[in-house]
PDB file of C-alpha atoms in Angstrom:
ATOM      1  CA  UNK Q   6     211.639  85.364 231.905  1.00  0.00           C
ATOM      2  CA  UNK Q   7     215.467  84.794 233.327  1.00  0.00           C
ATOM      3  CA  UNK Q   8     213.888  85.618 236.889  1.00  0.00           C
ATOM      4  CA  UNK Q   9     211.322  82.778 236.237  1.00  0.00           C
ATOM      5  CA  UNK Q  10     213.775  80.546 235.192  1.00  0.00           C
ATOM      6  CA  UNK Q  11     216.165  81.342 238.121  1.00  0.00           C
ATOM      7  CA  UNK Q  12     213.516  80.824 240.454  1.00  0.00           C
ATOM      8  CA  UNK Q  13     212.789  77.181 239.096  1.00  0.00           C
ATOM      9  CA  UNK Q  14     216.187  76.534 239.407  1.00  0.00           C
ATOM     10  CA  UNK Q  15     216.637  77.921 243.133  1.00  0.00           C
ATOM     11  CA  UNK Q  16     213.861  75.773 244.301  1.00  0.00           C
ATOM     12  CA  UNK Q  17     215.429  72.612 243.057  1.00  0.00           C
ATOM     13  CA  UNK Q  18     218.159  71.035 245.783  1.00  0.00           C
ATOM     14  CA  UNK Q  19     220.128  69.848 243.065  1.00  0.00           C
ATOM     15  CA  UNK Q  20     219.225  71.372 239.802  1.00  0.00           C
ATOM     16  CA  UNK Q  21     222.171  70.368 238.203  1.00  0.00           C
ATOM     17  CA  UNK Q  22     221.545  66.563 239.206  1.00  0.00           C
ATOM     18  CA  UNK Q  23     217.811  66.080 239.339  1.00  0.00           C
ATOM     19  CA  UNK Q  24     218.022  64.884 235.576  1.00  0.00           C
ATOM     20  CA  UNK Q  25     220.645  62.096 236.213  1.00  0.00           C
ATOM     21  CA  UNK Q  26     218.932  58.725 235.305  1.00  0.00           C
ATOM     22  CA  UNK Q  27     218.659  56.317 238.066  1.00  0.00           C
ATOM     23  CA  UNK Q  28     219.303  52.828 236.688  1.00  0.00           C
ATOM     24  CA  UNK Q  29     217.503  49.441 237.412  1.00  0.00           C
ATOM     25  CA  UNK Q  30     220.596  48.141 239.036  1.00  0.00           C
ATOM     26  CA  UNK Q  31     220.155  51.162 241.467  1.00  0.00           C
ATOM     27  CA  UNK Q  32     216.691  50.690 242.029  1.00  0.00           C
ATOM     28  CA  UNK Q  33     217.117  47.008 242.934  1.00  0.00           C
ATOM     29  CA  UNK Q  34     219.644  48.275 245.631  1.00  0.00           C
ATOM     30  CA  UNK Q  35     217.131  51.415 247.084  1.00  0.00           C
ATOM     31  CA  UNK Q  36     213.738  49.411 247.009  1.00  0.00           C
ATOM     32  CA  UNK Q  37     214.695  46.577 249.318  1.00  0.00           C
ATOM     33  CA  UNK Q  38     216.584  48.805 251.966  1.00  0.00           C
ATOM     34  CA  UNK Q  39     213.380  50.938 252.175  1.00  0.00           C
ATOM     35  CA  UNK Q  40     211.297  47.980 252.906  1.00  0.00           C
ATOM     36  CA  UNK Q  41     213.339  46.263 255.263  1.00  0.00           C
ATOM     37  CA  UNK Q  42     215.047  49.144 256.956  1.00  0.00           C
ATOM     38  CA  UNK Q  43     212.308  52.200 257.113  1.00  0.00           C
ATOM     39  CA  UNK Q  44     209.105  50.747 258.620  1.00  0.00           C
ATOM     40  CA  UNK Q  45     205.575  50.849 256.920  1.00  0.00           C
ATOM     41  CA  UNK Q  46     206.652  54.104 255.676  1.00  0.00           C
ATOM     42  CA  UNK Q  47     209.430  52.748 253.674  1.00  0.00           C
ATOM     43  CA  UNK Q  48     207.342  49.925 252.284  1.00  0.00           C
ATOM     44  CA  UNK Q  49     204.857  52.647 251.020  1.00  0.00           C
ATOM     45  CA  UNK Q  50     207.769  54.635 249.835  1.00  0.00           C
ATOM     46  CA  UNK Q  51     209.433  51.479 248.222  1.00  0.00           C
ATOM     47  CA  UNK Q  52     206.154  50.758 246.612  1.00  0.00           C
ATOM     48  CA  UNK Q  53     205.649  54.499 245.390  1.00  0.00           C
ATOM     49  CA  UNK Q  54     209.362  54.054 244.044  1.00  0.00           C
ATOM     50  CA  UNK Q  55     208.159  51.191 242.079  1.00  0.00           C
ATOM     51  CA  UNK Q  56     205.367  52.943 240.118  1.00  0.00           C
ATOM     52  CA  UNK Q  57     207.206  55.998 239.646  1.00  0.00           C
ATOM     53  CA  UNK Q  58     210.256  54.001 237.694  1.00  0.00           C
ATOM     54  CA  UNK Q  59     207.826  51.854 235.976  1.00  0.00           C
ATOM     55  CA  UNK Q  60     205.169  54.638 234.904  1.00  0.00           C
ATOM     56  CA  UNK Q  61     207.683  57.524 234.769  1.00  0.00           C
ATOM     57  CA  UNK Q  62     205.995  59.632 236.989  1.00  0.00           C
ATOM     58  CA  UNK Q  63     206.766  62.797 238.694  1.00  0.00           C
ATOM     59  CA  UNK Q  64     207.169  62.253 242.545  1.00  0.00           C
ATOM     60  CA  UNK Q  65     204.263  65.028 243.277  1.00  0.00           C
ATOM     61  CA  UNK Q  66     202.267  62.852 241.374  1.00  0.00           C
ATOM     62  CA  UNK Q  67     203.298  59.482 242.726  1.00  0.00           C
ATOM     63  CA  UNK Q  68     202.742  60.175 246.084  1.00  0.00           C
ATOM     64  CA  UNK Q  69     199.337  61.604 245.479  1.00  0.00           C
ATOM     65  CA  UNK Q  70     197.528  58.711 243.649  1.00  0.00           C
ATOM     66  CA  UNK Q  71     194.440  57.691 244.741  1.00  0.00           C
ATOM     67  CA  UNK Q  72     192.104  54.408 244.359  1.00  0.00           C
ATOM     68  CA  UNK Q  73     190.352  56.193 241.191  1.00  0.00           C
ATOM     69  CA  UNK Q  74     193.840  56.393 239.414  1.00  0.00           C
ATOM     70  CA  UNK Q  75     193.980  52.689 238.606  1.00  0.00           C
ATOM     71  CA  UNK Q  76     191.913  50.406 236.662  1.00  0.00           C
ATOM     72  CA  UNK Q  77     192.109  46.537 237.672  1.00  0.00           C
ATOM     73  CA  UNK Q  78     192.814  43.695 235.291  1.00  0.00           C
ATOM     74  CA  UNK Q  79     189.434  42.627 233.426  1.00  0.00           C
ATOM     75  CA  UNK Q  80     188.905  39.079 234.358  1.00  0.00           C
ATOM     76  CA  UNK Q  81     186.932  36.596 232.460  1.00  0.00           C
ATOM     77  CA  UNK Q  82     188.362  37.802 228.879  1.00  0.00           C
ATOM     78  CA  UNK Q  83     191.498  37.070 226.731  1.00  0.00           C
ATOM     79  CA  UNK Q  84     194.659  37.496 228.702  1.00  0.00           C
ATOM     80  CA  UNK Q  85     195.935  40.789 227.201  1.00  0.00           C
ATOM     81  CA  UNK Q  86     193.582  42.481 229.286  1.00  0.00           C
ATOM     82  CA  UNK Q  87     195.000  40.969 232.546  1.00  0.00           C
ATOM     83  CA  UNK Q  88     196.793  44.255 233.194  1.00  0.00           C
ATOM     84  CA  UNK Q  89     196.824  47.237 235.595  1.00  0.00           C
ATOM     85  CA  UNK Q  90     196.409  50.347 234.082  1.00  0.00           C
ATOM     86  CA  UNK Q  91     197.140  53.882 235.659  1.00  0.00           C
ATOM     87  CA  UNK Q  92     194.794  56.733 234.714  1.00  0.00           C
ATOM     88  CA  UNK Q  93     196.002  60.144 235.218  1.00  0.00           C
ATOM     89  CA  UNK Q  94     193.676  63.393 235.489  1.00  0.00           C
ATOM     90  CA  UNK Q  95     190.515  61.429 235.061  1.00  0.00           C
ATOM     91  CA  UNK Q  96     188.217  63.228 232.960  1.00  0.00           C
ATOM     92  CA  UNK Q  97     185.449  62.842 235.479  1.00  0.00           C
ATOM     93  CA  UNK Q  98     187.015  64.711 237.928  1.00  0.00           C
ATOM     94  CA  UNK Q  99     187.809  67.531 235.723  1.00  0.00           C
ATOM     95  CA  UNK Q 100     191.573  67.871 236.392  1.00  0.00           C
ATOM     96  CA  UNK Q 101     194.288  67.901 233.950  1.00  0.00           C
ATOM     97  CA  UNK Q 102     197.779  67.272 234.136  1.00  0.00           C
ATOM     98  CA  UNK Q 103     200.739  69.100 234.631  1.00  0.00           C
ATOM     99  CA  UNK Q 104     200.903  69.648 230.819  1.00  0.00           C
ATOM    100  CA  UNK Q 105     197.132  70.288 230.354  1.00  0.00           C
ATOM    101  CA  UNK Q 106     195.831  66.744 229.207  1.00  0.00           C
ATOM    102  CA  UNK Q 107     193.451  64.524 230.667  1.00  0.00           C
ATOM    103  CA  UNK Q 108     193.056  61.197 230.779  1.00  0.00           C
ATOM    104  CA  UNK Q 109     196.495  60.082 230.430  1.00  0.00           C
ATOM    105  CA  UNK Q 110     196.454  56.413 230.318  1.00  0.00           C
ATOM    106  CA  UNK Q 111     199.499  53.969 230.991  1.00  0.00           C
ATOM    107  CA  UNK Q 112     199.946  50.332 231.254  1.00  0.00           C
ATOM    108  CA  UNK Q 113     201.854  49.006 233.948  1.00  0.00           C
ATOM    109  CA  UNK Q 114     204.556  46.424 234.035  1.00  0.00           C
ATOM    110  CA  UNK Q 115     205.309  46.862 230.151  1.00  0.00           C
ATOM    111  CA  UNK Q 116     208.866  45.776 230.873  1.00  0.00           C
ATOM    112  CA  UNK Q 117     209.340  41.579 231.261  1.00  0.00           C
ATOM    113  CA  UNK Q 118     211.841  42.573 234.483  1.00  0.00           C
ATOM    114  CA  UNK Q 119     208.974  44.671 236.083  1.00  0.00           C
ATOM    115  CA  UNK Q 120     205.639  42.167 235.967  1.00  0.00           C
ATOM    116  CA  UNK Q 121     206.085  42.285 239.738  1.00  0.00           C
ATOM    117  CA  UNK Q 122     204.041  45.707 239.480  1.00  0.00           C
ATOM    118  CA  UNK Q 123     200.736  43.590 239.323  1.00  0.00           C
ATOM    119  CA  UNK Q 124     201.414  41.979 242.841  1.00  0.00           C
ATOM    120  CA  UNK Q 125     202.334  45.517 244.343  1.00  0.00           C
ATOM    121  CA  UNK Q 126     199.156  46.888 242.725  1.00  0.00           C
ATOM    122  CA  UNK Q 127     197.038  44.531 243.714  1.00  0.00           C
ATOM    123  CA  UNK Q 128     197.871  44.786 247.730  1.00  0.00           C
ATOM    124  CA  UNK Q 129     197.946  48.307 247.531  1.00  0.00           C
ATOM    125  CA  UNK Q 130     194.419  48.701 245.653  1.00  0.00           C
ATOM    126  CA  UNK Q 131     192.838  46.303 248.302  1.00  0.00           C
ATOM    127  CA  UNK Q 132     194.100  48.684 251.277  1.00  0.00           C
ATOM    128  CA  UNK Q 133     192.112  51.205 249.616  1.00  0.00           C
ATOM    129  CA  UNK Q 134     188.212  51.918 249.526  1.00  0.00           C
ATOM    130  CA  UNK Q 135     186.015  54.634 248.260  1.00  0.00           C
ATOM    131  CA  UNK Q 136     185.935  56.189 251.929  1.00  0.00           C
ATOM    132  CA  UNK Q 137     190.312  55.863 251.995  1.00  0.00           C
ATOM    133  CA  UNK Q 138     190.978  56.371 248.406  1.00  0.00           C
ATOM    134  CA  UNK Q 139     194.330  57.710 248.956  1.00  0.00           C
ATOM    135  CA  UNK Q 140     197.255  54.661 247.556  1.00  0.00           C
ATOM    136  CA  UNK Q 141     199.983  56.430 250.190  1.00  0.00           C
ATOM    137  CA  UNK Q 142     197.668  58.086 252.883  1.00  0.00           C
ATOM    138  CA  UNK Q 143     200.630  58.563 255.396  1.00  0.00           C
ATOM    139  CA  UNK Q 144     203.507  59.300 252.801  1.00  0.00           C
ATOM    140  CA  UNK Q 145     204.131  62.988 252.243  1.00  0.00           C
ATOM    141  CA  UNK Q 146     206.366  64.272 249.485  1.00  0.00           C
ATOM    142  CA  UNK Q 147     208.605  65.471 252.085  1.00  0.00           C
ATOM    143  CA  UNK Q 148     208.806  61.952 253.834  1.00  0.00           C
ATOM    144  CA  UNK Q 149     209.403  60.301 250.648  1.00  0.00           C
ATOM    145  CA  UNK Q 150     212.457  62.773 249.660  1.00  0.00           C
ATOM    146  CA  UNK Q 151     213.828  61.939 253.373  1.00  0.00           C
ATOM    147  CA  UNK Q 152     213.369  58.243 253.150  1.00  0.00           C
ATOM    148  CA  UNK Q 153     214.959  58.250 249.670  1.00  0.00           C
ATOM    149  CA  UNK Q 154     217.641  60.073 250.467  1.00  0.00           C
ATOM    150  CA  UNK Q 155     218.467  57.766 253.235  1.00  0.00           C
ATOM    151  CA  UNK Q 156     218.613  54.735 251.435  1.00  0.00           C
ATOM    152  CA  UNK Q 157     220.642  56.045 248.832  1.00  0.00           C
ATOM    153  CA  UNK Q 158     223.078  56.987 251.413  1.00  0.00           C
ATOM    154  CA  UNK Q 159     222.930  53.490 253.040  1.00  0.00           C
ATOM    155  CA  UNK Q 160     223.621  51.365 249.866  1.00  0.00           C
ATOM    156  CA  UNK Q 161     226.435  53.759 248.883  1.00  0.00           C
ATOM    157  CA  UNK Q 162     225.020  55.896 246.242  1.00  0.00           C
ATOM    158  CA  UNK Q 163     225.023  59.293 247.942  1.00  0.00           C
ATOM    159  CA  UNK Q 164     227.844  60.327 245.865  1.00  0.00           C
ATOM    160  CA  UNK Q 165     225.632  60.083 242.823  1.00  0.00           C
ATOM    161  CA  UNK Q 166     223.100  62.730 244.519  1.00  0.00           C
ATOM    162  CA  UNK Q 167     219.766  61.156 243.161  1.00  0.00           C
ATOM    163  CA  UNK Q 168     216.762  62.394 244.085  1.00  0.00           C
ATOM    164  CA  UNK Q 169     213.212  60.984 243.654  1.00  0.00           C
ATOM    165  CA  UNK Q 170     212.806  62.784 240.290  1.00  0.00           C
ATOM    166  CA  UNK Q 171     215.628  60.681 238.958  1.00  0.00           C
ATOM    167  CA  UNK Q 172     213.313  57.790 238.883  1.00  0.00           C
ATOM    168  CA  UNK Q 173     211.052  59.481 235.983  1.00  0.00           C
ATOM    169  CA  UNK Q 174     214.373  59.600 234.197  1.00  0.00           C
ATOM    170  CA  UNK Q 175     215.545  56.418 234.837  1.00  0.00           C
ATOM    171  CA  UNK Q 176     212.677  54.208 233.768  1.00  0.00           C
ATOM    172  CA  UNK Q 177     212.946  55.582 230.417  1.00  0.00           C
ATOM    173  CA  UNK Q 178     216.236  55.256 230.108  1.00  0.00           C
ATOM    174  CA  UNK Q 179     216.684  51.645 231.230  1.00  0.00           C
ATOM    175  CA  UNK Q 180     213.649  50.695 228.965  1.00  0.00           C
ATOM    176  CA  UNK Q 181     215.492  52.440 225.882  1.00  0.00           C
ATOM    177  CA  UNK Q 182     218.854  51.133 226.750  1.00  0.00           C
ATOM    178  CA  UNK Q 183     217.050  47.278 227.146  1.00  0.00           C
ATOM    179  CA  UNK Q 184     215.164  48.050 223.931  1.00  0.00           C
ATOM    180  CA  UNK Q 185     211.717  47.466 226.122  1.00  0.00           C
ATOM    181  CA  UNK Q 186     210.320  50.305 224.213  1.00  0.00           C
ATOM    182  CA  UNK Q 187     210.860  52.675 221.434  1.00  0.00           C
ATOM    183  CA  UNK Q 188     211.247  56.441 221.925  1.00  0.00           C
ATOM    184  CA  UNK Q 189     207.576  57.121 220.668  1.00  0.00           C
ATOM    185  CA  UNK Q 190     206.320  54.723 223.206  1.00  0.00           C
ATOM    186  CA  UNK Q 191     208.606  56.390 225.925  1.00  0.00           C
ATOM    187  CA  UNK Q 192     207.273  59.763 225.024  1.00  0.00           C
ATOM    188  CA  UNK Q 193     203.542  58.699 224.949  1.00  0.00           C
ATOM    189  CA  UNK Q 194     204.262  57.024 228.405  1.00  0.00           C
ATOM    190  CA  UNK Q 195     206.009  59.800 229.877  1.00  0.00           C
ATOM    191  CA  UNK Q 196     203.387  62.451 228.649  1.00  0.00           C
ATOM    192  CA  UNK Q 197     206.283  64.606 227.210  1.00  0.00           C
ATOM    193  CA  UNK Q 198     205.098  67.131 224.976  1.00  0.00           C
ATOM    194  CA  UNK Q 199     207.994  67.625 222.854  1.00  0.00           C
ATOM    195  CA  UNK Q 200     210.367  65.094 220.941  1.00  0.00           C
ATOM    196  CA  UNK Q 201     213.181  67.235 222.221  1.00  0.00           C
ATOM    197  CA  UNK Q 202     212.407  66.211 225.949  1.00  0.00           C
ATOM    198  CA  UNK Q 203     212.915  62.492 224.953  1.00  0.00           C
ATOM    199  CA  UNK Q 204     215.840  62.683 222.843  1.00  0.00           C
ATOM    200  CA  UNK Q 205     217.893  62.522 226.186  1.00  0.00           C
ATOM    201  CA  UNK Q 206     217.236  58.600 226.614  1.00  0.00           C
ATOM    202  CA  UNK Q 207     219.169  58.067 223.634  1.00  0.00           C
ATOM    203  CA  UNK Q 208     222.175  59.203 225.224  1.00  0.00           C
ATOM    204  CA  UNK Q 209     222.909  55.767 226.894  1.00  0.00           C
ATOM    205  CA  UNK Q 210     226.575  57.017 228.143  1.00  0.00           C
ATOM    206  CA  UNK Q 211     225.052  58.909 230.717  1.00  0.00           C
ATOM    207  CA  UNK Q 212     223.069  55.780 232.025  1.00  0.00           C
ATOM    208  CA  UNK Q 213     226.379  53.934 232.109  1.00  0.00           C
ATOM    209  CA  UNK Q 214     228.281  57.020 233.710  1.00  0.00           C
ATOM    210  CA  UNK Q 215     226.173  56.498 236.639  1.00  0.00           C
ATOM    211  CA  UNK Q 216     226.940  52.979 237.120  1.00  0.00           C
ATOM    212  CA  UNK Q 217     230.525  53.592 236.780  1.00  0.00           C
ATOM    213  CA  UNK Q 218     230.545  56.352 238.985  1.00  0.00           C
ATOM    214  CA  UNK Q 219     229.025  54.566 241.609  1.00  0.00           C
ATOM    215  CA  UNK Q 220     231.497  52.806 244.377  1.00  0.00           C
ATOM    216  CA  UNK Q 221     232.897  49.368 243.896  1.00  0.00           C
ATOM    217  CA  UNK Q 222     230.689  48.270 246.836  1.00  0.00           C
ATOM    218  CA  UNK Q 223     227.442  49.552 245.665  1.00  0.00           C
ATOM    219  CA  UNK Q 224     228.190  47.735 241.953  1.00  0.00           C
ATOM    220  CA  UNK Q 225     229.446  44.442 243.824  1.00  0.00           C
ATOM    221  CA  UNK Q 226     225.953  44.282 246.087  1.00  0.00           C
TER     222      UNK Q 226
END
């Protein structure tokens, strides 16, 4: 067991910092930089980043999303059904999630601050087809990591050592801090099997520490 645990830590570039939550304040710095300075790949990386943050996705899952993972809004009915939904490990494809579950369903844009996600999804979905189903056909995990790191450095966040996986912690930390979702809803949304896995999101001091540790320039921007 010790050898296995050591290998997991060794494979991570920054095992001690990957759990740091990326606040929404910093997300609003990184995403525009990706769009404006990293070309078309950067636009896809920013969209992937937005989906990750909103749905608490692991980065490896986010870059591999396909057309069949999304359910568009249902028109012609009451407005409650006018929402994008994400379906992970669809039953009909015989796949399972990392935790062994199927048909994990996530409504996108549940936070009032992230209603923009509907527009992003509409644009991305329109660019896919049954023949070309990949949401991010040219974005590999390694490229995503590189662009993310470059943008963090450019906006003054390099010292905080954020990585794409920080988005998976940033979304729930922000949603709980802003009283958008309860811990029960966060646990279901992030597909965490145990209650202990989500208790970290009650520790608001960690989120605030990331803000206080940022450079003055980054906070001002």
